Every structure is written in C-alpha cells, then in structure tokens.
Coordinates of C-alpha atoms in Angstrom, one line a residue:
M164 CA 0.0 0.0 0.0
T165 CA 1.2 3.5 -0.8
Y166 CA 0.2 6.2 1.7
R167 CA -0.4 9.7 0.4
I168 CA 1.0 12.2 2.9
G169 CA 0.1 15.9 2.4
I170 CA 2.4 18.8 3.4
V171 CA 0.9 22.1 4.6
A172 CA 2.6 25.0 6.3
L173 CA 1.7 28.5 7.5
L174 CA 4.6 30.1 9.4
H175 CA 4.6 33.5 11.0
E176 CA 5.8 34.8 14.4
S177 CA 3.4 37.6 15.2
N178 CA 4.4 40.5 17.5
T179 CA 1.2 42.0 18.8
F180 CA 3.0 45.0 20.3
I181 CA 3.8 46.3 16.8
S182 CA 1.0 48.6 15.4
E183 CA 1.7 47.7 11.7
K184 CA 0.0 44.6 10.4
T185 CA 1.5 41.7 8.4
T186 CA 0.0 41.8 4.9
L187 CA -0.3 39.4 2.0
E188 CA 2.6 41.2 0.3
L189 CA 5.0 40.2 3.0
F190 CA 4.1 36.5 2.5
Q191 CA 4.5 36.9 -1.3
R192 CA 7.9 38.5 -0.7
N193 CA 9.1 35.4 1.3
A194 CA 7.1 32.3 0.4
L195 CA 3.6 31.7 -0.8
L196 CA 3.6 28.3 -2.6
T197 CA 1.3 25.6 -3.8
G198 CA 1.8 22.1 -5.2
G199 CA 5.2 21.4 -6.7
E200 CA 6.4 24.9 -5.8
V201 CA 6.7 23.7 -2.2
V202 CA 9.1 21.0 -3.1
D203 CA 11.1 23.2 -5.4
F204 CA 11.5 25.9 -2.7
F205 CA 12.1 23.7 0.4
A206 CA 13.6 20.4 -0.8
D207 CA 17.2 21.4 -0.1
A208 CA 16.6 23.9 2.7
P209 CA 17.7 23.3 6.3
H210 CA 14.0 23.5 7.3
E211 CA 11.4 21.1 8.6
I212 CA 9.7 21.0 5.3
G213 CA 13.0 20.0 3.7
G214 CA 13.1 17.3 6.4
F215 CA 9.6 16.0 5.5
I216 CA 10.6 15.7 1.9
T217 CA 14.0 14.2 2.5
S218 CA 12.5 11.5 4.7
L219 CA 9.7 10.5 2.4
K220 CA 11.0 11.0 -1.1
D221 CA 12.6 7.6 -1.4
A222 CA 10.1 5.7 0.7
K223 CA 8.4 3.0 -1.5
D224 CA 5.3 3.0 0.8
C225 CA 4.7 6.8 0.8
E226 CA 3.9 9.5 -1.7
V227 CA 4.7 13.1 -0.9
V228 CA 1.7 15.4 -1.7
P229 CA 2.9 19.0 -1.5
I230 CA -0.2 21.2 -0.9
F231 CA 0.6 24.7 0.5
A232 CA 3.3 26.6 2.2
A233 CA 3.2 30.3 3.3
R234 CA 5.9 32.1 5.3
A235 CA 6.6 35.7 6.2
M236 CA 9.3 37.3 8.3
P237 CA 8.2 38.0 11.9
Y238 CA 6.3 41.2 12.2
G239 CA 2.9 42.5 13.5
T240 CA -0.4 40.7 13.7
I241 CA -1.6 39.2 10.4
D242 CA -4.5 41.4 9.1
A243 CA -7.8 39.6 8.9
K244 CA -8.2 39.7 5.1
T245 CA -4.7 38.2 4.6
F246 CA -5.3 35.4 7.1
D247 CA -8.7 34.5 5.6
H248 CA -7.1 34.4 2.1
L249 CA -4.2 32.2 3.3
V250 CA -6.5 29.7 5.1
E251 CA -9.0 29.6 2.2
M252 CA -6.1 29.0 -0.3
M253 CA -4.7 26.2 1.9
L254 CA -8.1 24.4 2.2
Q255 CA -8.8 24.8 -1.5
Q256 CA -5.4 23.2 -2.3
M257 CA -6.1 20.5 0.2
D258 CA -9.4 19.7 -1.5
A259 CA -7.7 19.6 -4.9
A260 CA -5.0 17.2 -3.7
G261 CA -7.3 14.2 -3.5
P262 CA -7.6 11.6 -0.8
L263 CA -4.9 11.8 1.9
D264 CA -3.8 9.2 4.5
G265 CA -2.1 11.8 6.8
I266 CA -0.8 15.4 7.0
L267 CA 2.6 16.7 7.9
A268 CA 2.0 20.3 9.0
A269 CA 4.4 23.2 9.8
P270 CA 2.7 25.8 11.9
H271 CA 4.9 28.2 13.7
G272 CA 3.0 28.1 17.0
A273 CA 3.1 31.9 17.7
T274 CA 0.9 33.1 14.9
V275 CA -1.7 35.7 15.7
A276 CA -4.3 37.1 13.3
Q277 CA -6.7 40.0 13.8
N278 CA -9.6 37.7 13.6
A279 CA -8.0 34.6 15.2
P280 CA -5.7 35.2 18.2
D281 CA -5.0 31.5 18.3
A282 CA -4.3 31.4 14.6
D283 CA -2.5 28.1 14.5
G284 CA -5.2 26.4 16.5
H285 CA -7.7 27.8 14.1
W286 CA -6.2 26.6 10.9
L287 CA -5.1 23.3 12.3
T288 CA -8.7 22.6 13.4
L289 CA -10.0 23.3 9.9
V290 CA -7.4 21.0 8.5
R291 CA -8.4 18.3 11.0
N292 CA -12.1 18.8 10.0
R293 CA -11.2 18.3 6.4
L294 CA -9.0 15.2 6.9
G295 CA -11.3 13.5 9.4
P296 CA -10.7 12.3 13.0
D297 CA -9.0 9.0 12.3
K298 CA -6.1 10.0 10.1
P299 CA -2.9 11.4 11.6
I300 CA -1.8 15.0 11.6
I301 CA 1.8 15.4 12.9
A302 CA 3.1 19.0 13.1
T303 CA 6.4 20.6 13.9
I304 CA 6.5 23.8 15.8
D305 CA 9.0 26.5 16.8
P306 CA 10.0 26.2 20.5
H307 CA 8.8 29.9 20.7
A308 CA 5.3 28.6 20.2
N309 CA 2.5 29.6 22.6
V310 CA 0.8 26.2 22.6
S311 CA -3.0 26.2 22.8
K312 CA -5.4 23.5 23.6
R313 CA -6.9 23.7 20.1
M314 CA -3.4 23.0 18.6
V315 CA -3.1 19.9 20.8
D316 CA -6.6 18.7 20.1
A317 CA -6.3 19.1 16.3
T318 CA -3.0 17.1 16.0
D319 CA -1.8 13.7 16.9
A320 CA 1.7 15.0 17.6
L321 CA 3.4 18.4 18.0
I322 CA 7.2 18.2 17.7
A323 CA 9.2 21.3 18.7
Y324 CA 12.7 22.1 17.5
R325 CA 15.1 21.2 20.3
T326 CA 17.6 23.9 19.8
N327 CA 17.8 27.7 20.2
P328 CA 19.4 29.0 18.0
H329 CA 17.2 26.8 15.8
L330 CA 19.7 24.5 14.1
D331 CA 17.8 21.3 14.1
Q332 CA 14.7 22.1 12.0
H333 CA 15.6 19.7 9.3
Q334 CA 16.1 16.9 11.8
R335 CA 12.7 17.6 13.4
G336 CA 11.1 17.4 10.0
V337 CA 12.7 14.0 9.5
E338 CA 11.5 12.9 12.9
A339 CA 8.0 14.0 12.2
A340 CA 8.0 12.1 8.8
E341 CA 9.4 9.0 10.3
L342 CA 6.8 9.1 13.1
M343 CA 4.1 9.4 10.4
R344 CA 5.4 6.4 8.5
G345 CA 5.6 4.4 11.7
T346 CA 2.1 5.3 12.7
L347 CA 0.6 4.4 9.3
T348 CA 2.5 1.2 8.8
S349 CA 2.1 -0.2 12.4
G350 CA -1.5 1.0 13.0
R351 CA -0.4 1.9 16.6
R352 CA -2.3 5.1 17.4
L353 CA -0.6 8.1 19.0
H354 CA -1.9 9.9 22.1
Q355 CA -0.8 13.4 23.0
L356 CA -0.8 15.2 26.4
A357 CA 0.3 18.8 27.1
E358 CA 0.6 21.0 30.1
M359 CA 1.0 24.7 30.1
P360 CA 2.4 25.9 33.5
P361 CA 1.9 29.6 34.2
I362 CA 5.5 30.5 33.5
A363 CA 7.0 32.9 30.9
I364 CA 10.7 32.1 30.3
N365 CA 12.6 35.3 29.7
I366 CA 13.9 35.3 26.1
Q367 CA 17.4 36.2 27.2
N368 CA 17.6 32.9 29.0
Q369 CA 16.2 30.8 26.2
N370 CA 19.6 29.4 25.0
T371 CA 19.2 25.7 25.1
D372 CA 23.0 25.2 25.2
A373 CA 23.5 27.1 28.5
P374 CA 21.9 27.2 32.0
P375 CA 19.3 27.5 33.2
L376 CA 17.6 25.6 30.3
K377 CA 20.4 23.1 29.4
P378 CA 19.9 20.8 32.5
I379 CA 16.2 20.7 31.8
W380 CA 16.8 19.9 28.1
D381 CA 19.3 17.1 29.2
Q382 CA 16.6 15.6 31.4
A383 CA 14.2 15.7 28.5
D384 CA 16.7 13.9 26.2
K385 CA 16.9 11.1 28.7
L386 CA 13.1 10.7 28.8
R387 CA 13.0 10.7 25.0
E388 CA 14.9 7.3 25.0
L389 CA 12.0 5.6 26.9
P390 CA 10.0 3.1 24.8
E391 CA 6.7 4.7 25.9
V392 CA 7.8 8.1 24.4
A393 CA 7.2 8.8 20.8
S394 CA 8.1 12.4 21.1
L395 CA 8.8 14.9 23.9
S396 CA 8.9 18.7 23.5
L397 CA 9.4 21.8 25.5
A398 CA 8.0 25.1 24.1
M399 CA 9.5 28.2 25.7
G400 CA 6.8 30.5 24.5
F401 CA 6.9 33.8 22.6
P402 CA 6.6 36.7 25.0
Y403 CA 5.8 39.3 22.3
A404 CA 2.3 37.9 21.6
D405 CA -0.3 39.3 24.0
V406 CA -2.6 36.2 23.9
H407 CA -4.0 33.9 26.5
E408 CA -1.7 31.1 25.5
M409 CA 1.5 33.1 26.0
G410 CA 4.0 31.0 28.0
C411 CA 5.8 27.7 28.1
A412 CA 4.4 24.3 27.5
A413 CA 5.5 20.6 27.9
I414 CA 4.2 18.1 25.3
L415 CA 4.3 14.4 25.5
V416 CA 3.5 12.2 22.5
S417 CA 2.9 8.6 23.5
Y418 CA 0.6 5.7 22.4
Q419 CA -3.0 5.0 23.2
D420 CA -2.0 1.6 24.7
V421 CA 0.2 3.2 27.4
P422 CA -1.6 3.7 30.7
L423 CA -2.7 7.3 31.2
S424 CA -1.1 7.4 34.7
R425 CA 2.3 6.5 33.2
K426 CA 2.0 9.3 30.6
Q427 CA 0.9 11.8 33.2
A428 CA 3.9 10.8 35.4
L429 CA 6.3 11.3 32.5
L430 CA 4.9 14.7 31.7
R431 CA 5.3 15.7 35.4
E432 CA 9.1 14.9 35.0
L433 CA 9.2 17.8 32.5
V434 CA 6.9 20.2 34.2
D435 CA 8.1 20.0 37.8
P436 CA 11.6 21.2 37.0
L437 CA 10.2 24.2 35.0
I438 CA 8.2 25.2 38.0
S439 CA 10.9 24.6 40.7
H440 CA 13.5 26.5 38.6
R441 CA 11.4 29.4 37.5
E442 CA 13.3 32.0 39.5
S443 CA 16.4 31.1 37.4
F444 CA 14.7 32.2 34.2
E445 CA 14.9 35.9 35.2
P446 CA 18.3 37.3 34.0
K447 CA 20.3 40.3 35.1
F448 CA 20.0 43.1 32.6
V449 CA 22.8 45.2 31.1
A450 CA 21.9 48.8 30.2
V451 CA 22.9 50.2 26.8
A452 CA 25.7 52.6 28.0
D453 CA 27.2 49.9 30.3
A454 CA 27.2 47.3 27.5
V455 CA 29.1 49.7 25.1
R456 CA 31.5 50.6 27.9
L457 CA 32.2 46.9 28.6
A458 CA 32.9 46.3 24.9
G459 CA 35.3 49.2 24.8
Q460 CA 37.2 47.9 27.8
Q461 CA 37.9 44.4 26.4
S462 CA 40.2 43.1 23.7
G463 CA 38.9 41.2 20.7
V464 CA 35.5 41.5 19.1
T465 CA 32.3 41.9 21.2
C466 CA 28.8 41.2 19.8
L467 CA 26.2 43.5 21.4
L468 CA 22.9 41.7 21.1
D469 CA 20.2 44.5 20.6
M470 CA 17.3 42.7 22.3
G471 CA 14.9 45.6 22.1
D472 CA 15.2 45.6 18.3
N473 CA 15.1 41.8 17.7
V474 CA 14.3 41.5 14.0
G475 CA 13.6 37.8 14.5
G476 CA 10.9 38.8 17.0
G477 CA 9.2 41.2 14.6
S478 CA 11.0 44.5 15.4
P479 CA 11.5 47.2 12.7
A480 CA 15.4 46.9 12.6
D481 CA 15.8 50.6 12.7
A482 CA 16.5 51.2 16.5
T483 CA 19.3 53.6 17.2
F484 CA 19.9 53.4 21.0
I485 CA 23.1 51.4 20.7
A486 CA 24.3 53.3 17.5
H487 CA 23.9 56.6 19.4
E488 CA 26.0 55.2 22.3
L489 CA 28.7 53.8 20.0
H490 CA 28.9 57.2 18.3
R491 CA 29.1 59.0 21.7
Q492 CA 31.6 56.8 23.5
R493 CA 33.9 56.3 20.4
I494 CA 35.3 52.9 21.6
G495 CA 36.9 52.2 18.2
P496 CA 35.8 50.5 15.0
S497 CA 32.2 49.4 15.4
F498 CA 29.4 48.0 13.2
V499 CA 25.6 48.2 13.1
C500 CA 23.0 47.2 10.5
I501 CA 20.0 49.5 10.3
N502 CA 16.9 49.2 8.0
D503 CA 16.3 52.6 6.5
P504 CA 15.2 52.9 2.8
E505 CA 15.2 56.7 3.1
A506 CA 18.8 56.8 4.2
V507 CA 19.7 54.4 1.4
A508 CA 18.2 56.7 -1.1
C509 CA 19.9 59.7 0.5
V510 CA 23.4 58.3 0.2
T511 CA 23.0 57.0 -3.3
T512 CA 22.0 60.2 -5.0
G513 CA 24.7 61.6 -7.2
S514 CA 28.3 60.6 -7.5
R515 CA 29.7 62.1 -4.3
R516 CA 31.0 59.9 -1.5
I517 CA 30.7 62.3 1.5
Y518 CA 27.2 63.2 2.8
D519 CA 26.6 65.7 5.7
D520 CA 23.8 65.4 8.3
V521 CA 22.3 62.1 7.2
R522 CA 19.3 61.0 9.3
I523 CA 19.7 57.3 10.0
G524 CA 17.1 55.0 11.7
G525 CA 14.5 55.8 14.4
K526 CA 11.8 56.5 11.8
V527 CA 9.3 53.7 12.1
D528 CA 8.0 54.8 15.5
R529 CA 9.0 56.4 18.7
L530 CA 9.8 53.2 20.5
H531 CA 13.2 52.6 19.0
G532 CA 15.1 55.9 19.4
E533 CA 15.7 59.1 17.6
P534 CA 17.5 59.2 14.2
L535 CA 21.3 59.3 14.4
V536 CA 22.2 62.5 12.5
V537 CA 25.8 62.1 11.2
G538 CA 28.2 62.9 8.4
V539 CA 29.1 59.7 6.5
E540 CA 31.4 58.4 3.8
R541 CA 29.9 55.9 1.4
M542 CA 32.1 52.8 1.4
G543 CA 30.2 50.3 -0.8
Q544 CA 26.8 49.1 -2.0
G545 CA 25.0 46.1 -3.4
D546 CA 21.7 44.6 -4.3
G547 CA 21.2 43.1 -0.9
K548 CA 20.9 39.4 -2.0
F549 CA 22.9 36.7 -0.2
N550 CA 22.7 33.0 0.6
E551 CA 23.5 30.8 3.5
S552 CA 24.6 27.2 3.0
E553 CA 24.9 26.2 6.6
A554 CA 22.1 25.4 9.0
R555 CA 21.3 28.6 10.7
H556 CA 18.5 29.9 12.9
G557 CA 15.1 29.8 11.2
G558 CA 16.0 27.5 8.4
F559 CA 16.5 30.3 5.9
S560 CA 18.9 29.9 3.0
Q561 CA 18.1 32.8 0.7
F562 CA 17.9 36.4 1.8
D563 CA 17.1 39.7 0.1
Q564 CA 17.5 42.9 2.2
G565 CA 17.0 45.2 -0.8
E566 CA 19.4 47.8 -2.0
T567 CA 22.2 48.0 0.5
V568 CA 24.8 50.7 1.2
I569 CA 27.7 50.6 3.6
V570 CA 28.7 54.0 5.1
R571 CA 31.2 55.0 7.8
T572 CA 30.7 58.0 10.1
I573 CA 33.2 60.8 9.6
D574 CA 34.3 61.1 13.2
S575 CA 33.5 58.0 15.3
E576 CA 34.7 54.9 13.3
L577 CA 31.1 53.6 13.2
T578 CA 30.3 51.5 10.1
I579 CA 26.6 51.3 9.3
M580 CA 25.0 48.9 6.8
L581 CA 21.9 50.5 5.5
T582 CA 19.3 48.2 4.1
S583 CA 16.0 48.6 2.3
R584 CA 14.2 45.6 3.8
R585 CA 14.2 44.2 7.4
T586 CA 16.5 41.3 7.6
P587 CA 17.5 39.3 10.7
P588 CA 21.2 38.7 11.5
F589 CA 21.1 35.0 10.9
S590 CA 24.1 34.8 8.6
L591 CA 27.6 36.3 8.4
N592 CA 27.2 36.4 4.7
Q593 CA 25.0 39.4 5.3
L594 CA 28.3 41.2 6.0
T595 CA 30.9 39.4 3.9
T596 CA 28.9 39.3 0.7
F597 CA 29.2 43.1 0.7
G598 CA 32.8 43.4 1.6
V599 CA 32.5 43.8 5.3
D600 CA 35.0 41.9 7.4
P601 CA 33.4 41.3 10.9
R602 CA 36.9 40.7 12.5
Q603 CA 37.9 44.3 11.9
F604 CA 35.6 45.7 14.6
R605 CA 35.8 46.2 18.3
A606 CA 32.0 45.9 18.6
I607 CA 29.3 44.4 16.3
V608 CA 25.6 45.0 17.0
A609 CA 23.4 42.1 16.1
K610 CA 19.7 42.9 16.4
G611 CA 18.6 39.7 18.1
V612 CA 18.8 37.7 21.3
I613 CA 19.9 34.1 20.9
A614 CA 19.5 33.5 17.1
P615 CA 22.5 35.5 15.9
M616 CA 24.9 33.4 18.1
A617 CA 24.8 30.5 15.6
A618 CA 26.5 32.6 12.9
Y619 CA 28.4 35.1 14.9
R620 CA 30.1 32.8 17.4
A621 CA 32.7 32.0 14.7
V622 CA 34.1 35.6 14.6
V623 CA 33.4 37.2 18.0
D624 CA 35.1 36.7 21.4
R625 CA 32.0 37.3 23.6
F626 CA 28.3 38.2 23.5
I627 CA 26.7 40.9 25.7
H628 CA 22.9 40.9 25.9
V629 CA 21.8 44.5 25.9
N630 CA 18.6 45.6 27.6
S631 CA 17.7 48.1 24.9
P632 CA 14.2 49.6 24.7
G633 CA 11.8 48.6 21.9
C634 CA 8.9 46.4 20.9
T635 CA 11.0 43.3 21.8
C636 CA 12.5 44.5 25.0
A637 CA 13.7 41.6 27.1
D638 CA 12.1 42.8 30.3
M639 CA 8.6 41.5 29.8
R640 CA 7.3 43.5 32.8
K641 CA 7.6 46.6 30.6
L642 CA 5.2 45.3 28.0
N643 CA 1.5 46.2 28.3
Y644 CA -0.2 42.8 28.3
Q645 CA -4.0 42.7 28.3
N646 CA -4.8 39.1 27.5
R647 CA -2.2 36.9 29.2
R648 CA -3.0 34.4 31.9
R649 CA -3.0 35.5 35.5
P650 CA -1.2 34.7 37.7
M651 CA 1.9 34.0 35.7
F652 CA 5.6 34.2 36.6
P653 CA 7.5 36.6 36.5
F654 CA 4.6 39.0 36.6
E655 CA 3.1 37.4 39.7
S656 CA 4.9 35.1 42.1

C-alpha cells in the first residue's frame, strides 16, 4: 500500500506589540507556494519541510503530496483579510489534492491574526475537520510557540525544535515524517498530552546550550529514550504575543495503549523542573551605556545583542539606541546594520561619497530611538541578496535585504550597513557578501537575542545581551499585556 501524505505550512511569528500589520505582500515576498512549488523551494533547505521531503521522497510505501506553504518574516499581527485568504487558499489546495492518508504540518505556533488570536489552533482545526478524526496529523512547531489546547486537540503530535538557536529544524522534520510512517504502517495510534504551566521564560535565558535551560533539556533527552515516548517537546513561549496562551508548555506524545497514569507521570518529570527552577529564568539586565563601555574595555570582538530591536521577533530593525551610544563613546571600529530605505536613497544620490547630516534610523515609530544624524562616507553598496549554505536559525537559506549601502561616520569609526528591507542577523554572509569583514571591529551590533549566536560565534570573542528599549525589550514587565493568563511568573509570584 502507498500512503499519500500531504504537506501544509503557515509560518509566522506575530508580534502584537507592533502597530503595523502583516499583509499578503509580506508573504508573497518570502514564500507563498502551492503544489510542486513547495518541493522546489524547500527540498534542499535546512527547514522542517525539507526534512519532511528528505525522509519520504525515497520511501516506497509513501507518496509526498505538497499542498501549500506560506511564510513571512516575523512582524505584526496578520491582518484579517490576509489570514482568511491564506487559510482559504490552503483548504482549496487540500481539497484539490485528492484523498490523503495523513498530513505533515508546519505551523509556527506563535501566529496571531486580527480575527484569530490562536491562529495556529484555528487553521489546524480546519485541516483536521477536512481530513477527518482517524487520520494522523503530525506537526512541527518552533520552540517559541505559545501552545494552545486547540493546537493539541487538532493534532496527533506536536514536535518542537530542540535547539535555540534553531539549528535542528531539518532533523525535526525528518523525525515527524518517520513518526508518520511508523504510525501508518504499524497501526499503533498516537496519544498526546500537554501541560501549560503559568511561566513565561525570559527570552534572554532561552539558550538551550546554556543554563538554566540546558539541565532541563538534558533531562528531556533522557526521557525521549524511553519506549513509551514517541516524542517529547518543551516550548519556551513567545513573549511578544499578547494572547491567553503566551508562556511555556510541555508536550508528551505517547501511544494509546500506554496507561494514562504513566503518561501523566512522564509529563510531570518535565513540568516540575520548570516550576521549581522558574526563578532562574529571570536574567540580570545590562543597560545600553554599560554594554558599550564593557565592549570598549575588552580586547577582541564583542557582539552586542540588541534585544529591544530583535528582528527575528518582529521589530523594525531601525533602532538607534546602541548606535547613538557607540557614536558617543567612540570605543573604536564598530558596526551596526539599520533598516532605512530613506537613508539608502539619500546616500546613493549623485556621484559624491561624502554626505553631511544624514538622518539614520529611528523612523518607524518612537519606541526605537531618535534618528542618528551624522556625516558619513559611502564605502560600498550592493543589491542586498545573499545566501547561507549552513544550518542557521530559522532554516532560511536565501535572503534579500533590498538595496544595501555601507557607510562610515566621519568622526566615530562607526560603520553602518543601511538596508531597504528588514533582515535578521542569521548569517555572516549578510556582511561578507558586501565586503564587510566582521573581524575588523571592536563591537558588532546584532539585532537579536539568541538567534545570531549560531552565525556570529565564529568571529566574536563574547556576547553581551543589551537591555535596549523597543517592541521586543527583554524585560517582559515593561510590556503592556491585556490578554495573558493570570497569575503568571514573572509578573506574579
């Protein structure tokens, strides 16, 4: 028998603290694919969809049925019209695909739409209704997912990436596909349990390679080896989505023939350490001026992680707080990348190389600082396209940050890469493709929290998490939540 396994995906990390909405254009700019286009785009990518395809393409008992995939860069809530269009498109393509024996799905887990706060739970439920109750749906999720009961009820298994930075997406896709094959061929039905303790893990401490999370991850790895466990996941949550589900979750996928009491006991072995170690999830914060001063006092290259302008968390990429401080303290050669199409246009007019009083950054809103007004020399430019061949955070392999210009301030040794499109710092090729050598700087600003470490650890001597203001500020207590659960740590003890 040949099993027909469909592939569907709708991936977006939605920051509800951003006033602008994510539109259909932003999906079209990244990925909006149907049918064979899904395979063409993702087959060789270090992404879970690539893992689905890799695992199943040579299986004699399975047929890959690519249906629909949509992905946009993290940004504001998806507007209602766009979300309805995407879901309708997905379901139409699913209807046209013919009979299916199972679905491999790739939701993000922290998607929010204007008309569906639990967007992933919404569309997964519709897919479940189309497929029927007795056929398996196995889904991969980002560990920044805010897991909902609807997501759990609509699927047979939710499998979160195990690493942050996210380097194992392809492996988790393979794991999901192999679990699907095993379920279909053995007839052994899966059973999923999840618990959502009232804890929000601070994003600064969501590095799975370091304490406080690493000991908990190590314990989870031991539990994964047990025969009763089909899959075991920890979701750390996405703090920039003001929804009821915001927070961490533990997910156990076992089998229907395993006693419920045993499954509940296994789940407690994950949840209890989260609760007992919750105080350790709150970090010590370093202010902007202190971080720049520390970078200036140490030899080698320091990466300043601009947490308040975390592009991978949806921020505008035009914050200037650290750039202002680097310009003021003049610690030596420094680098920052700022998204500012207006500044790009300003420094590419005419043939001259020196420009006075250029206004850089701080233009999207008032949350991310005032423009840096400086005289600059244009050092280089390019079309903004670059590729990444290694597994890096997010599973991205192709980037386009639009027209790009590199300038250097006249009097402070600050090099600024000006881009025309928001682009996260997931690849060193963002610099090297355009002639920028990261090793020449005393300080490099990366607008992220944990994600940039995968690429930048090869060229920097240390990382400093900077408690900069912005729509992705690390101190969650400064964000104006209206919909989160109460009580919840760290807001309430």
